[in-house]
mmCIF file of C-alpha atoms in Angstrom:
data_model
loop_
_atom_site.group_PDB
_atom_site.id
_atom_site.type_symbol
_atom_site.label_atom_id
_atom_site.label_comp_id
_atom_site.label_asym_id
_atom_site.label_seq_id
_atom_site.Cartn_x
_atom_site.Cartn_y
_atom_site.Cartn_z
ATOM 1 C CA ALA A 1 14.073 25.032 3.833
ATOM 2 C CA GLU A 2 10.978 24.859 5.746
ATOM 3 C CA ALA A 3 8.940 25.896 2.856
ATOM 4 C CA ARG A 4 11.056 23.283 0.693
ATOM 5 C CA ARG A 5 10.172 20.572 3.350
ATOM 6 C CA ALA A 6 6.267 21.734 3.475
ATOM 7 C CA THR A 7 6.294 21.547 -0.319
ATOM 8 C CA ALA A 8 7.627 17.678 -0.173
ATOM 9 C CA HIS A 9 5.278 17.028 2.383
ATOM 10 C CA LEU A 10 2.276 18.163 0.270
ATOM 11 C CA ALA A 11 3.786 16.139 -2.995
ATOM 12 C CA ILE A 12 4.203 12.927 -1.145
ATOM 13 C CA ALA A 13 0.541 13.210 0.185
ATOM 14 C CA ASN A 14 -0.839 13.854 -3.379
ATOM 15 C CA LEU A 15 1.678 11.508 -4.839
ATOM 16 C CA GLN A 16 0.066 8.408 -2.170
ATOM 17 C CA ALA A 17 -3.859 9.695 -2.537
ATOM 18 C CA ALA A 18 -2.995 9.668 -6.754
ATOM 19 C CA TYR A 19 -1.889 5.922 -5.956
ATOM 20 C CA GLY A 20 -5.307 5.004 -4.081
ATOM 21 C CA TYR A 21 -7.236 6.754 -6.811
ATOM 22 C CA TYR A 22 -5.527 5.124 -9.699
ATOM 23 C CA VAL A 23 -6.041 1.614 -7.856
ATOM 24 C CA ASP A 24 -9.719 2.232 -7.102
ATOM 25 C CA LYS A 25 -10.499 2.448 -11.000
ATOM 26 C CA ALA A 26 -7.527 -0.497 -11.820
ATOM 27 C CA LEU A 27 -5.641 2.085 -13.735
ATOM 28 C CA TRP A 28 -2.622 -0.025 -13.505
ATOM 29 C CA ASP A 29 -0.314 1.743 -15.623
ATOM 30 C CA GLU A 30 -0.983 5.388 -14.079
ATOM 31 C CA ALA A 31 -0.107 3.547 -10.422
ATOM 32 C CA ALA A 32 3.004 1.934 -11.884
ATOM 33 C CA ASP A 33 4.320 5.325 -13.244
ATOM 34 C CA LEU A 34 4.427 6.737 -9.652
ATOM 35 C CA PHE A 35 6.944 4.308 -8.520
ATOM 36 C CA ALA A 36 10.776 5.082 -8.804
ATOM 37 C CA SER A 37 12.642 3.037 -11.609
ATOM 38 C CA ASP A 38 14.023 0.557 -9.241
ATOM 39 C CA GLY A 39 10.964 1.047 -6.403
ATOM 40 C CA THR A 40 9.376 -1.810 -4.695
ATOM 41 C CA LEU A 41 5.765 -3.170 -4.223
ATOM 42 C CA GLU A 42 5.454 -5.413 -1.144
ATOM 43 C CA ILE A 43 1.862 -7.199 -0.428
ATOM 44 C CA PRO A 44 1.441 -9.548 1.990
ATOM 45 C CA GLY A 45 1.049 -13.125 0.839
ATOM 46 C CA ARG A 46 1.752 -12.466 -2.631
ATOM 47 C CA GLY A 47 5.544 -10.940 -2.232
ATOM 48 C CA LEU A 48 7.899 -8.461 -3.023
ATOM 49 C CA TYR A 49 8.289 -7.089 -6.631
ATOM 50 C CA ARG A 50 11.426 -5.061 -7.775
ATOM 51 C CA GLY A 51 11.436 -2.294 -10.226
ATOM 52 C CA ARG A 52 8.736 -0.094 -11.976
ATOM 53 C CA GLU A 53 8.092 -2.455 -14.858
ATOM 54 C CA ARG A 54 7.753 -5.579 -12.480
ATOM 55 C CA VAL A 55 5.155 -3.465 -10.414
ATOM 56 C CA ARG A 56 3.356 -2.507 -13.670
ATOM 57 C CA ALA A 57 3.525 -6.608 -14.662
ATOM 58 C CA TYR A 58 2.051 -7.448 -11.093
ATOM 59 C CA LEU A 59 -0.692 -4.856 -11.349
ATOM 60 C CA HIS A 60 -1.861 -6.050 -14.565
ATOM 61 C CA HIS A 61 -2.457 -9.702 -12.944
ATOM 62 C CA LEU A 62 -4.970 -7.993 -10.636
ATOM 63 C CA PRO A 63 -8.251 -7.680 -12.119
ATOM 64 C CA SER A 64 -9.492 -4.993 -14.389
ATOM 65 C CA LEU A 65 -12.500 -2.828 -13.440
ATOM 66 C CA GLU A 66 -15.611 -4.048 -14.757
ATOM 67 C CA ARG A 67 -19.532 -4.036 -13.992
ATOM 68 C CA GLY A 68 -20.118 -5.523 -10.870
ATOM 69 C CA ARG A 69 -16.523 -4.786 -9.509
ATOM 70 C CA LEU A 70 -15.424 -2.271 -7.200
ATOM 71 C CA PHE A 71 -11.950 -1.345 -5.618
ATOM 72 C CA ASN A 72 -12.448 1.651 -3.254
ATOM 73 C CA HIS A 73 -8.684 2.136 -1.727
ATOM 74 C CA MET A 74 -8.935 4.992 0.761
ATOM 75 C CA GLN A 75 -5.486 6.343 1.820
ATOM 76 C CA LEU A 76 -5.803 8.120 5.269
ATOM 77 C CA GLN A 77 -4.158 9.576 8.408
ATOM 78 C CA PRO A 78 -0.538 10.128 6.833
ATOM 79 C CA VAL A 79 2.357 10.943 8.957
ATOM 80 C CA ILE A 80 5.228 11.987 6.574
ATOM 81 C CA THR A 81 9.024 12.348 7.683
ATOM 82 C CA ILE A 82 11.248 14.192 5.063
ATOM 83 C CA GLY A 83 14.532 13.277 4.919
ATOM 84 C CA GLU A 84 17.395 15.289 6.237
ATOM 85 C CA ASP A 85 18.620 15.612 2.767
ATOM 86 C CA GLY A 86 14.998 16.987 1.629
ATOM 87 C CA GLU A 87 15.259 14.276 -1.204
ATOM 88 C CA SER A 88 13.926 11.281 0.420
ATOM 89 C CA ALA A 89 10.711 10.773 2.917
ATOM 90 C CA ALA A 90 9.255 7.910 4.908
ATOM 91 C CA GLY A 91 5.048 7.885 5.310
ATOM 92 C CA ARG A 92 2.804 5.841 7.313
ATOM 93 C CA TRP A 93 -0.746 5.645 5.899
ATOM 94 C CA ARG A 94 -3.766 3.667 6.882
ATOM 95 C CA THR A 95 -5.802 2.272 3.735
ATOM 96 C CA ILE A 96 -9.377 1.272 3.870
ATOM 97 C CA MET A 97 -10.353 -1.024 0.839
ATOM 98 C CA GLU A 98 -13.611 -2.079 -0.268
ATOM 99 C CA VAL A 99 -13.562 -5.010 -2.612
ATOM 100 C CA ALA A 100 -16.634 -6.512 -4.526
ATOM 101 C CA LEU A 101 -16.046 -9.179 -7.361
ATOM 102 C CA PRO A 102 -18.932 -11.321 -8.887
ATOM 103 C CA GLU A 103 -18.390 -14.031 -6.322
ATOM 104 C CA VAL A 104 -17.739 -11.554 -3.169
ATOM 105 C CA GLU A 105 -17.913 -8.894 -1.721
ATOM 106 C CA LEU A 106 -14.666 -7.982 1.213
ATOM 107 C CA ARG A 107 -14.023 -4.753 3.520
ATOM 108 C CA GLY A 108 -10.222 -4.408 4.383
ATOM 109 C CA GLU A 109 -7.953 -2.619 6.096
ATOM 110 C CA GLY A 110 -3.921 -2.352 6.420
ATOM 111 C CA THR A 111 -1.112 0.171 7.087
ATOM 112 C CA TYR A 112 1.359 1.112 4.610
ATOM 113 C CA GLU A 113 5.130 1.883 5.687
ATOM 114 C CA ASN A 114 6.410 3.655 2.629
ATOM 115 C CA LEU A 115 9.808 5.024 1.270
ATOM 116 C CA TYR A 116 9.663 7.635 -1.083
ATOM 117 C CA ARG A 117 12.536 9.895 -3.145
ATOM 118 C CA ARG A 118 12.848 12.148 -5.831
ATOM 119 C CA GLU A 119 13.858 10.847 -9.084
ATOM 120 C CA ASP A 120 14.610 13.744 -11.652
ATOM 121 C CA GLY A 121 13.126 16.415 -9.137
ATOM 122 C CA VAL A 122 9.750 14.717 -9.107
ATOM 123 C CA TRP A 123 8.426 12.337 -5.746
ATOM 124 C CA LYS A 124 8.079 8.875 -6.732
ATOM 125 C CA ILE A 125 7.255 5.692 -4.312
ATOM 126 C CA ALA A 126 10.625 4.105 -3.796
ATOM 127 C CA ARG A 127 8.986 1.532 -1.345
ATOM 128 C CA LEU A 128 5.169 0.663 -1.073
ATOM 129 C CA HIS A 129 5.004 -2.065 1.867
ATOM 130 C CA ALA A 130 1.576 -2.816 2.483
ATOM 131 C CA PHE A 131 0.550 -4.538 6.171
ATOM 132 C CA ILE A 132 -2.929 -6.072 5.863
ATOM 133 C CA THR A 133 -4.735 -5.810 9.078
ATOM 134 C CA TYR A 134 -8.227 -7.809 8.163
ATOM 135 C CA TYR A 135 -9.959 -8.699 5.010
ATOM 136 C CA VAL A 136 -13.445 -9.964 6.035
ATOM 137 C CA LYS A 137 -16.581 -11.100 4.013
ATOM 138 C CA ALA A 138 -18.924 -8.397 4.191
ATOM 139 C CA ASP A 139 -21.914 -10.736 4.934
ATOM 140 C CA ARG A 140 -20.222 -12.809 7.303
ATOM 141 C CA GLY A 141 -18.591 -9.944 9.527
ATOM 142 C CA TRP A 142 -15.625 -9.766 11.962
ATOM 143 C CA ARG A 143 -16.369 -12.976 13.556
ATOM 144 C CA GLU A 144 -16.698 -15.526 11.032
ATOM 145 C CA GLY A 145 -15.724 -13.598 8.002
ATOM 146 C CA ALA A 146 -12.094 -13.098 8.235
ATOM 147 C CA VAL A 147 -10.161 -13.883 4.937
ATOM 148 C CA PRO A 148 -6.636 -15.136 5.232
ATOM 149 C CA MET A 149 -3.768 -13.298 3.279
ATOM 150 C CA ALA A 150 -4.091 -13.918 -0.369
ATOM 151 C CA GLY A 151 -1.220 -16.076 -1.498
ATOM 152 C CA GLU A 152 1.590 -15.658 -4.533
ATOM 153 C CA LEU A 153 -0.306 -14.980 -7.895
ATOM 154 C CA PRO A 154 -0.289 -18.006 -10.218
ATOM 155 C CA ASN A 155 2.065 -17.997 -13.180
ATOM 156 C CA PHE A 156 3.624 -14.961 -11.723
ATOM 157 C CA PRO A 157 5.893 -15.255 -8.785
ATOM 158 C CA PRO A 158 7.482 -12.758 -6.582
ATOM 159 C CA ASP A 159 11.018 -11.377 -6.852
ATOM 160 C CA ALA A 160 11.346 -12.109 -3.320
ATOM 161 C CA PRO A 161 8.998 -13.444 -0.667
ATOM 162 C CA GLN A 162 7.445 -10.844 1.912
ATOM 163 C CA THR A 163 9.875 -9.354 4.519
ATOM 164 C CA VAL A 164 7.607 -9.881 7.544
ATOM 165 C CA ASP A 165 5.946 -13.032 8.705
ATOM 166 C CA TYR A 166 2.894 -12.268 10.435
ATOM 167 C CA SER A 167 -0.749 -12.779 9.788
ATOM 168 C CA SER A 168 -3.803 -10.681 9.550
ATOM 169 C CA TYR A 169 -6.844 -10.768 11.621
ATOM 170 C CA PRO A 170 -8.236 -12.666 13.612
ATOM 171 C CA GLU A 171 -4.482 -12.495 14.724
ATOM 172 C CA ASN A 172 -3.109 -9.066 15.625
ATOM 173 C CA PHE A 173 -0.049 -7.639 14.600
ATOM 174 C CA VAL A 174 1.244 -4.076 14.668
ATOM 175 C CA PRO A 175 3.578 -2.766 11.895
ATOM 176 C CA PRO A 176 6.889 -1.031 12.670
ATOM 177 C CA PHE A 177 6.673 2.289 12.659
ATOM 178 C CA HIS A 178 9.458 4.469 10.720
ATOM 179 C CA TYR A 179 8.992 7.542 13.353
ATOM 180 C CA PRO A 180 9.492 7.908 17.029
ATOM 181 C CA ASN A 181 6.427 9.204 19.214
ATOM 182 C CA PRO A 182 6.028 12.795 18.535
ATOM 183 C CA ALA A 183 5.406 13.523 21.727
ATOM 184 C CA THR A 184 8.213 11.530 24.067
ATOM 185 C CA GLY A 185 10.966 10.787 21.107
ATOM 186 C CA ARG A 186 10.892 7.130 21.812
ATOM 187 C CA ARG A 187 10.776 4.350 19.462
ATOM 188 C CA ARG A 188 8.249 1.797 19.485
#
């Protein structure tokens, strides 16, 4: 049982890292293939998309990777909790984002609180829930460069609005933790 949990932990870490690498290179189909058939993607301000094919369609509405564009999307600091059944899990990640478009360069940071499950014996993303801490214009800095969260995509509405109402920097918000404090056992 311990070996199976360790194997699951590694598989989920690799799954989430692969998502980040695919988003880096605007490989939208590869990123969508990581989702469970009924998986969800929630992006703050944009809303929630249900099902792998809706996730795929959403991703294809994002910019492509071309000369002068950059989408670095690092996945860091995993806290992965394997479910008692060994078939489901939750994970918290920090993401650092660097975005360069012809009109603007952005730096960003956020937290993922995700769910995972095995589908046909393969770990998949059951829920990817992004919480954006900040986006700032690189040339304006922290104090003057804060960028509000994006809104819904024109001509591609979500299946549901975002599930947690909050604002990014300069406001502060702590996304809910899926796990108790490892030292005290208390939940925040």
